Short mmCIF file of C-alpha atoms in Angstrom, two decimals:
data_model
loop_
_atom_site.label_atom_id
_atom_site.label_comp_id
_atom_site.label_asym_id
_atom_site.label_seq_id
_atom_site.Cartn_x
_atom_site.Cartn_y
_atom_site.Cartn_z
CA MET N 1 54.12 22.40 10.96
CA ASP N 2 56.77 22.36 8.22
CA THR N 3 59.40 19.85 9.36
CA GLU N 4 62.02 21.38 7.03
CA ALA N 5 61.47 24.75 8.69
CA VAL N 6 61.92 23.10 12.07
CA ARG N 7 65.07 21.36 10.79
CA SER N 8 66.42 24.72 9.56
CA PHE N 9 65.78 26.26 12.98
CA VAL N 10 67.57 23.39 14.77
CA ARG N 11 70.68 23.54 12.57
CA ALA N 12 70.84 27.35 12.73
CA ALA N 13 70.55 27.22 16.54
CA GLU N 14 73.25 24.55 16.79
CA LEU N 15 75.65 26.15 14.28
CA GLY N 16 74.97 29.80 15.19
CA GLN N 17 75.04 30.86 11.53
CA LEU N 18 72.23 30.85 8.96
CA ARG N 19 74.83 30.48 6.22
CA HIS N 20 76.35 27.37 7.82
CA ALA N 21 72.89 25.86 8.27
CA ALA N 22 72.06 26.59 4.62
CA ASP N 23 75.31 24.97 3.43
CA GLU N 24 74.63 21.84 5.45
CA LEU N 25 71.00 21.59 4.29
CA GLY N 26 71.90 22.23 0.65
CA VAL N 27 69.76 25.35 0.25
CA THR N 28 70.38 29.09 0.08
CA GLN N 29 70.72 31.30 3.14
CA GLN N 30 67.64 33.18 1.94
CA ALA N 31 65.64 29.90 1.96
CA VAL N 32 66.68 29.22 5.56
CA SER N 33 65.71 32.76 6.58
CA LYS N 34 62.28 32.38 4.93
CA ARG N 35 61.66 29.01 6.60
CA ILE N 36 62.51 30.37 10.04
CA ALA N 37 60.40 33.50 9.49
CA ALA N 38 57.42 31.34 8.50
CA LEU N 39 57.94 29.19 11.60
CA GLU N 40 58.06 32.29 13.81
CA ARG N 41 54.78 33.51 12.31
CA GLU N 42 53.18 30.12 12.93
CA LEU N 43 54.36 30.01 16.56
CA GLY N 44 53.75 33.73 17.21
CA VAL N 45 57.18 34.24 18.81
CA ARG N 46 60.69 35.26 17.80
CA LEU N 47 63.11 32.37 17.77
CA PHE N 48 66.40 34.17 17.08
CA VAL N 49 68.19 37.42 17.76
CA ARG N 50 71.01 38.53 15.50
CA THR N 51 74.46 39.08 16.99
CA ALA N 52 77.80 40.15 15.60
CA ARG N 53 78.77 36.47 15.27
CA GLY N 54 75.51 35.25 13.73
CA VAL N 55 72.27 34.25 15.48
CA GLU N 56 71.34 33.09 18.98
CA PRO N 57 68.04 31.56 20.14
CA THR N 58 65.76 33.81 22.15
CA LEU N 59 64.31 32.53 25.42
CA ASP N 60 61.37 31.20 23.40
CA GLY N 61 63.82 29.69 20.91
CA GLN N 62 65.70 27.97 23.75
CA ALA N 63 62.43 26.57 25.10
CA PHE N 64 61.40 25.35 21.64
CA LEU N 65 64.79 23.81 20.70
CA PRO N 66 64.57 20.43 22.53
CA HIS N 67 61.06 19.87 21.18
CA ALA N 68 62.21 20.87 17.69
CA ARG N 69 65.01 18.29 17.88
CA SER N 70 62.41 15.65 18.76
CA ILE N 71 60.27 16.66 15.78
CA VAL N 72 63.21 16.34 13.40
CA ALA N 73 64.32 13.01 14.87
CA GLY N 74 60.76 11.68 14.65
CA ALA N 75 60.45 12.73 11.02
CA ASP N 76 63.75 11.03 10.19
CA ARG N 77 62.64 7.82 11.91
CA ALA N 78 59.34 7.89 10.04
CA VAL N 79 61.12 8.15 6.69
CA SER N 80 63.56 5.39 7.61
CA ALA N 81 60.69 3.12 8.65
CA VAL N 82 59.42 2.93 5.06
CA ARG N 83 62.64 3.24 3.05
CA PRO N 84 63.82 -0.10 1.58
CA GLY N 85 67.30 -0.92 2.79
CA SER N 86 66.98 1.10 5.97
CA ARG N 87 63.73 -0.24 7.38
CA ALA N 88 63.22 -3.76 8.68
CA LEU N 89 62.94 -6.54 6.13
CA ARG N 90 59.23 -7.47 6.16
CA ILE N 91 58.44 -11.10 5.26
CA ASP N 92 55.05 -12.81 5.22
CA VAL N 93 54.74 -16.36 6.57
CA LEU N 94 51.71 -18.65 6.80
CA GLY N 95 51.87 -18.73 10.59
CA LEU N 96 54.30 -18.09 13.41
CA ARG N 97 54.57 -21.84 14.09
CA SER N 98 55.06 -22.69 10.42
CA ALA N 99 58.26 -24.08 8.91
CA GLN N 100 58.90 -20.72 7.24
CA ALA N 101 58.83 -18.91 10.58
CA VAL N 102 61.09 -21.55 12.15
CA VAL N 103 63.64 -21.18 9.33
CA LEU N 104 63.56 -17.37 9.65
CA HIS N 105 64.02 -17.67 13.42
CA ASP N 106 67.07 -19.90 12.90
CA TYR N 107 68.44 -17.31 10.47
CA TRP N 108 67.85 -14.47 12.93
CA ARG N 109 69.47 -16.39 15.80
CA SER N 110 72.63 -16.74 13.67
CA ARG N 111 72.52 -12.98 12.98
CA PRO N 112 70.83 -11.43 16.06
CA GLY N 113 71.44 -7.88 14.86
CA THR N 114 69.28 -8.37 11.76
CA ASP N 115 66.30 -6.01 11.57
CA LEU N 116 63.57 -8.47 10.61
CA ASP N 117 59.79 -8.06 10.71
CA VAL N 118 57.93 -11.38 10.37
CA VAL N 119 54.23 -10.87 9.60
CA THR N 120 51.25 -13.06 8.73
CA LEU N 121 48.93 -11.71 6.07
CA LYS N 122 45.39 -12.79 6.88
CA VAL N 123 44.77 -14.05 3.37
CA ALA N 124 44.34 -17.53 1.92
CA ASP N 125 44.60 -16.74 -1.79
CA PRO N 126 48.33 -16.57 -2.70
CA HIS N 127 47.49 -14.11 -5.48
CA VAL N 128 46.55 -11.61 -2.77
CA ALA N 129 49.94 -12.16 -1.15
CA ALA N 130 51.58 -11.64 -4.55
CA ALA N 131 49.71 -8.34 -4.86
CA ALA N 132 51.02 -7.33 -1.42
CA VAL N 133 54.58 -7.99 -2.63
CA GLN N 134 53.87 -6.01 -5.79
CA ALA N 135 52.49 -3.08 -3.78
CA GLY N 136 55.42 -3.10 -1.35
CA ASP N 137 53.24 -3.95 1.66
CA VAL N 138 55.68 -6.82 2.31
CA ASP N 139 59.15 -7.37 0.85
CA ALA N 140 58.60 -11.10 0.30
CA SER N 141 56.04 -13.79 0.98
CA PHE N 142 56.40 -17.52 1.62
CA ARG N 143 53.43 -18.40 -0.57
CA THR N 144 53.05 -20.38 -3.78
CA VAL N 145 51.03 -19.44 -6.84
CA VAL N 146 50.67 -22.90 -8.35
CA ASP N 147 50.39 -21.45 -11.88
CA PRO N 148 53.36 -19.05 -12.19
CA ALA N 149 51.83 -17.62 -15.37
CA THR N 150 49.26 -15.86 -13.18
CA LEU N 151 51.87 -14.00 -11.11
CA PRO N 152 52.09 -10.22 -11.55
CA ARG N 153 54.78 -9.45 -14.13
CA ASP N 154 56.96 -7.61 -11.62
CA VAL N 155 56.86 -10.41 -9.01
CA ARG N 156 58.97 -13.54 -9.26
CA MET N 157 58.77 -16.79 -7.32
CA ILE N 158 61.66 -19.07 -6.34
CA HIS N 159 61.68 -22.45 -4.65
CA ALA N 160 62.61 -21.89 -0.99
CA PHE N 161 62.77 -25.36 0.56
CA ASP N 162 60.80 -28.58 0.90
CA SER N 163 58.84 -29.58 3.99
CA PRO N 164 58.28 -33.35 4.40
CA LEU N 165 55.07 -34.24 6.22
CA GLU N 166 54.81 -36.20 9.44
CA LEU N 167 51.79 -37.92 10.98
CA LEU N 168 50.90 -36.54 14.39
CA VAL N 169 48.90 -38.84 16.70
CA GLY N 170 48.08 -39.34 20.35
CA PRO N 171 49.43 -42.20 22.51
CA ALA N 172 46.29 -44.32 22.09
CA HIS N 173 46.38 -44.26 18.29
CA PRO N 174 47.13 -47.65 16.66
CA LEU N 175 50.15 -46.16 14.84
CA ALA N 176 51.58 -44.36 17.87
CA ARG N 177 54.50 -46.80 18.23
CA ALA N 178 55.57 -46.68 14.58
CA ARG N 179 59.03 -45.24 13.89
CA THR N 180 58.22 -44.42 10.26
CA LEU N 181 55.21 -44.91 7.99
CA THR N 182 54.75 -45.39 4.27
CA PRO N 183 51.86 -43.55 2.58
CA SER N 184 49.99 -46.85 2.14
CA ARG N 185 49.73 -47.11 5.95
CA LEU N 186 47.72 -43.88 5.95
CA ARG N 187 44.83 -45.28 3.89
CA GLY N 188 41.66 -45.56 5.88
CA LEU N 189 42.88 -43.20 8.62
CA ARG N 190 40.84 -40.21 9.67
CA ILE N 191 43.33 -37.40 9.06
CA ARG N 192 41.99 -34.15 10.48
CA VAL N 193 43.29 -31.02 8.71
CA PRO N 194 41.09 -28.04 9.64
CA GLY N 195 41.40 -24.72 7.90
CA ILE N 196 41.69 -25.84 4.27
CA VAL N 197 40.41 -22.85 2.31
CA VAL N 198 39.18 -22.91 -1.29
CA ARG N 199 41.68 -21.31 -3.74
CA SER N 200 44.52 -21.67 -1.25
CA GLU N 201 47.71 -23.43 -2.27
CA TRP N 202 47.25 -26.01 0.47
CA ALA N 203 43.77 -26.86 -0.84
CA GLU N 204 45.36 -27.77 -4.18
CA PHE N 205 48.11 -29.70 -2.38
CA TYR N 206 45.70 -31.83 -0.37
CA ASP N 207 43.47 -32.44 -3.40
CA GLN N 208 46.44 -33.90 -5.25
CA LEU N 209 47.62 -35.83 -2.18
CA VAL N 210 44.20 -37.48 -1.69
CA THR N 211 44.04 -38.45 -5.36
CA ALA N 212 47.58 -39.85 -5.42
CA PHE N 213 47.33 -42.00 -2.28
CA ASP N 214 43.61 -42.54 -1.72
CA LEU N 215 43.64 -40.79 1.66
CA HIS N 216 40.78 -39.43 3.74
CA ILE N 217 41.37 -35.81 4.73
CA ASP N 218 38.75 -34.44 7.11
CA ALA N 219 38.55 -30.67 6.71
CA THR N 220 34.93 -30.28 7.83
CA GLY N 221 33.79 -27.96 10.58
CA PRO N 222 35.28 -24.74 11.93
CA ASN N 223 38.96 -24.34 12.71
CA PHE N 224 39.26 -23.67 16.45
CA GLY N 225 43.05 -23.44 16.37
CA ASP N 226 46.03 -25.66 17.00
CA GLU N 227 45.49 -26.05 20.74
CA VAL N 228 42.02 -27.54 20.28
CA LEU N 229 43.31 -29.93 17.60
CA LEU N 230 46.20 -31.05 19.81
CA ASP N 231 43.82 -31.65 22.70
CA ALA N 232 41.63 -33.77 20.43
CA LEU N 233 44.59 -35.84 19.24
CA ALA N 234 45.73 -36.51 22.81
CA GLY N 235 42.40 -38.03 23.78
CA SER N 236 41.62 -39.90 20.57
CA ALA N 237 42.42 -43.41 19.35
CA ASP N 238 41.45 -42.72 15.75
CA VAL N 239 42.13 -39.06 14.85
CA ALA N 240 45.46 -38.03 13.31
CA THR N 241 46.76 -34.96 11.50
CA LEU N 242 49.62 -34.04 9.19
CA VAL N 243 52.31 -31.51 10.13
CA GLY N 244 55.47 -30.29 8.45
CA ALA N 245 58.75 -31.68 9.73
CA ARG N 246 59.95 -28.16 10.62
CA ASP N 247 56.62 -26.87 11.95
CA ARG N 248 56.82 -25.93 15.63
CA TYR N 249 54.09 -27.34 17.86
CA VAL N 250 54.11 -27.33 21.66
CA TRP N 251 51.73 -29.35 23.81
CA PRO N 252 51.44 -30.27 27.49
CA ALA N 253 53.70 -33.17 28.53
CA GLY N 254 50.64 -35.22 29.48
CA HIS N 255 49.46 -35.23 25.86
CA ASP N 256 52.38 -37.48 24.85
CA LEU N 257 51.79 -36.85 21.14
CA ARG N 258 53.96 -38.64 18.57
CA ARG N 259 55.42 -37.23 15.33
CA ILE N 260 56.02 -40.03 12.83
CA PRO N 261 57.98 -39.39 9.59
CA ILE N 262 56.39 -40.59 6.34
CA VAL N 263 58.84 -42.27 3.96
CA ASN N 264 59.12 -44.27 0.72
CA PRO N 265 58.04 -41.86 -0.59
CA ALA N 266 58.16 -38.84 1.67
CA LEU N 267 55.12 -36.61 1.21
CA VAL N 268 56.59 -33.21 0.56
CA TYR N 269 55.04 -29.75 0.70
CA PRO N 270 57.16 -27.43 -1.49
CA LEU N 271 57.56 -23.91 -0.13
CA SER N 272 58.19 -20.93 -2.38
CA LEU N 273 59.27 -17.35 -1.81
CA MET N 274 57.73 -14.50 -3.79
CA LEU N 275 59.71 -11.27 -4.11
CA PRO N 276 59.92 -8.24 -6.43
CA ARG N 277 61.54 -8.93 -9.77
CA THR N 278 63.53 -5.68 -9.57
CA ASP N 279 64.95 -3.71 -6.61
CA PRO N 280 64.20 -6.25 -3.86
CA HIS N 281 65.02 -5.31 -0.27
CA PRO N 282 68.82 -5.69 0.20
CA GLY N 283 68.24 -7.95 3.21
CA LEU N 284 66.68 -10.64 1.02
CA ARG N 285 70.05 -11.67 -0.40
CA ALA N 286 71.21 -13.09 2.95
CA ILE N 287 67.84 -14.81 3.51
CA ILE N 288 68.06 -16.53 0.13
CA ALA N 289 71.64 -17.59 0.83
CA HIS N 290 70.48 -19.09 4.13
CA LEU N 291 67.71 -21.04 2.40
CA ALA N 292 70.33 -22.50 0.06
CA THR N 293 72.13 -24.05 3.06
CA LEU N 294 69.12 -26.06 4.23
CA THR N 295 69.46 -29.83 3.98
CA PRO N 296 67.91 -31.02 0.71
CA LEU N 297 65.58 -33.98 0.37
CA SER N 298 67.07 -37.47 0.32
CA GLY N 299 65.34 -40.63 -0.79
CA PRO N 300 62.11 -41.05 -2.75
CA ALA N 301 59.66 -38.16 -2.50
CA TRP N 302 56.21 -37.28 -3.77
CA LEU N 303 55.57 -33.65 -4.63
CA PRO N 304 52.52 -31.97 -6.17
CA SER N 305 52.44 -31.42 -9.91
CA TRP N 306 53.49 -27.77 -9.81
CA ALA N 307 56.76 -28.74 -8.07
CA THR N 308 57.80 -31.68 -10.23
CA ALA N 309 59.15 -29.56 -13.10
CA PRO N 310 62.75 -28.27 -12.87
CA ARG N 311 62.76 -25.53 -10.25
CA ARG N 312 64.86 -22.42 -9.86
CA GLY N 313 65.44 -22.33 -6.14
CA ALA N 314 67.32 -20.53 -3.39
CA GLY N 315 70.49 -22.48 -4.14
CA ASP N 316 70.44 -21.43 -7.79
CA ILE N 317 69.80 -17.79 -6.89
CA ALA N 318 72.55 -17.79 -4.27
CA ARG N 319 75.07 -19.28 -6.70
CA THR N 320 74.31 -16.74 -9.43
CA ARG N 321 74.96 -13.88 -6.98
CA ARG N 322 78.37 -15.04 -5.81
#
């Protein structure tokens, strides 16, 4: 069914004049007449009768009118759902408990009317996420392509914020009572980090971390999810894991897990935001401005090689747009 023909019928029925409907729709009166005639042929009924003052719906037209309004409204909603600037801002995060999701939730809580769609692309390779940004499947992605030269030409990447790591252990672990830890205290520990995938940005991060500090990262075996890992930590005196300072984890009170900051230097996971180089979603400007307000790192910090060069970040972008 031609939705423009249905729209022409609705406006003619509401205005009582084909000419008025044509003026509002930006077409000729003849075009409106042809659309309505085609709709009548498709439905097999007459929708209007002519009167001295214009047109009035027939009984069939009156019965069809509320359904026709629904068709037009549905078509308008469908178009709005995919039109940048009118549809929800769609941003990819690594996980709904990740630091990126927590930061976006804080942003949304400060602006509860914001139309925001937080999604998790089921991909490990950040180049696939970059392709999703390029294709418009998402408006932005909190992923990092460690070699920016391999980004699509119409996708750019900015530094979003830094996520210092913390050691997460159970109450029986020898380090459970520590208030802070230096990286040297992590040597010899069994640090369980399931889910490290080849060609992912975090695989590169942990490779560099192990080399820099002579750590033992255990990524063997299947990843059964956060709940299983947290259960294992609660009952173990030797297993630990690394989590981001802003990552959100919830466990039963009886687990009594401990999050211990790592300092001198802090071990920092740099988070980036990929977005279109031209015509980004208008809602991204406020997100980038919010990222620029996050507390920056203080004190000595270790970052992977791709983040040690001068970075153009959210603060720089926000300042250039003021």
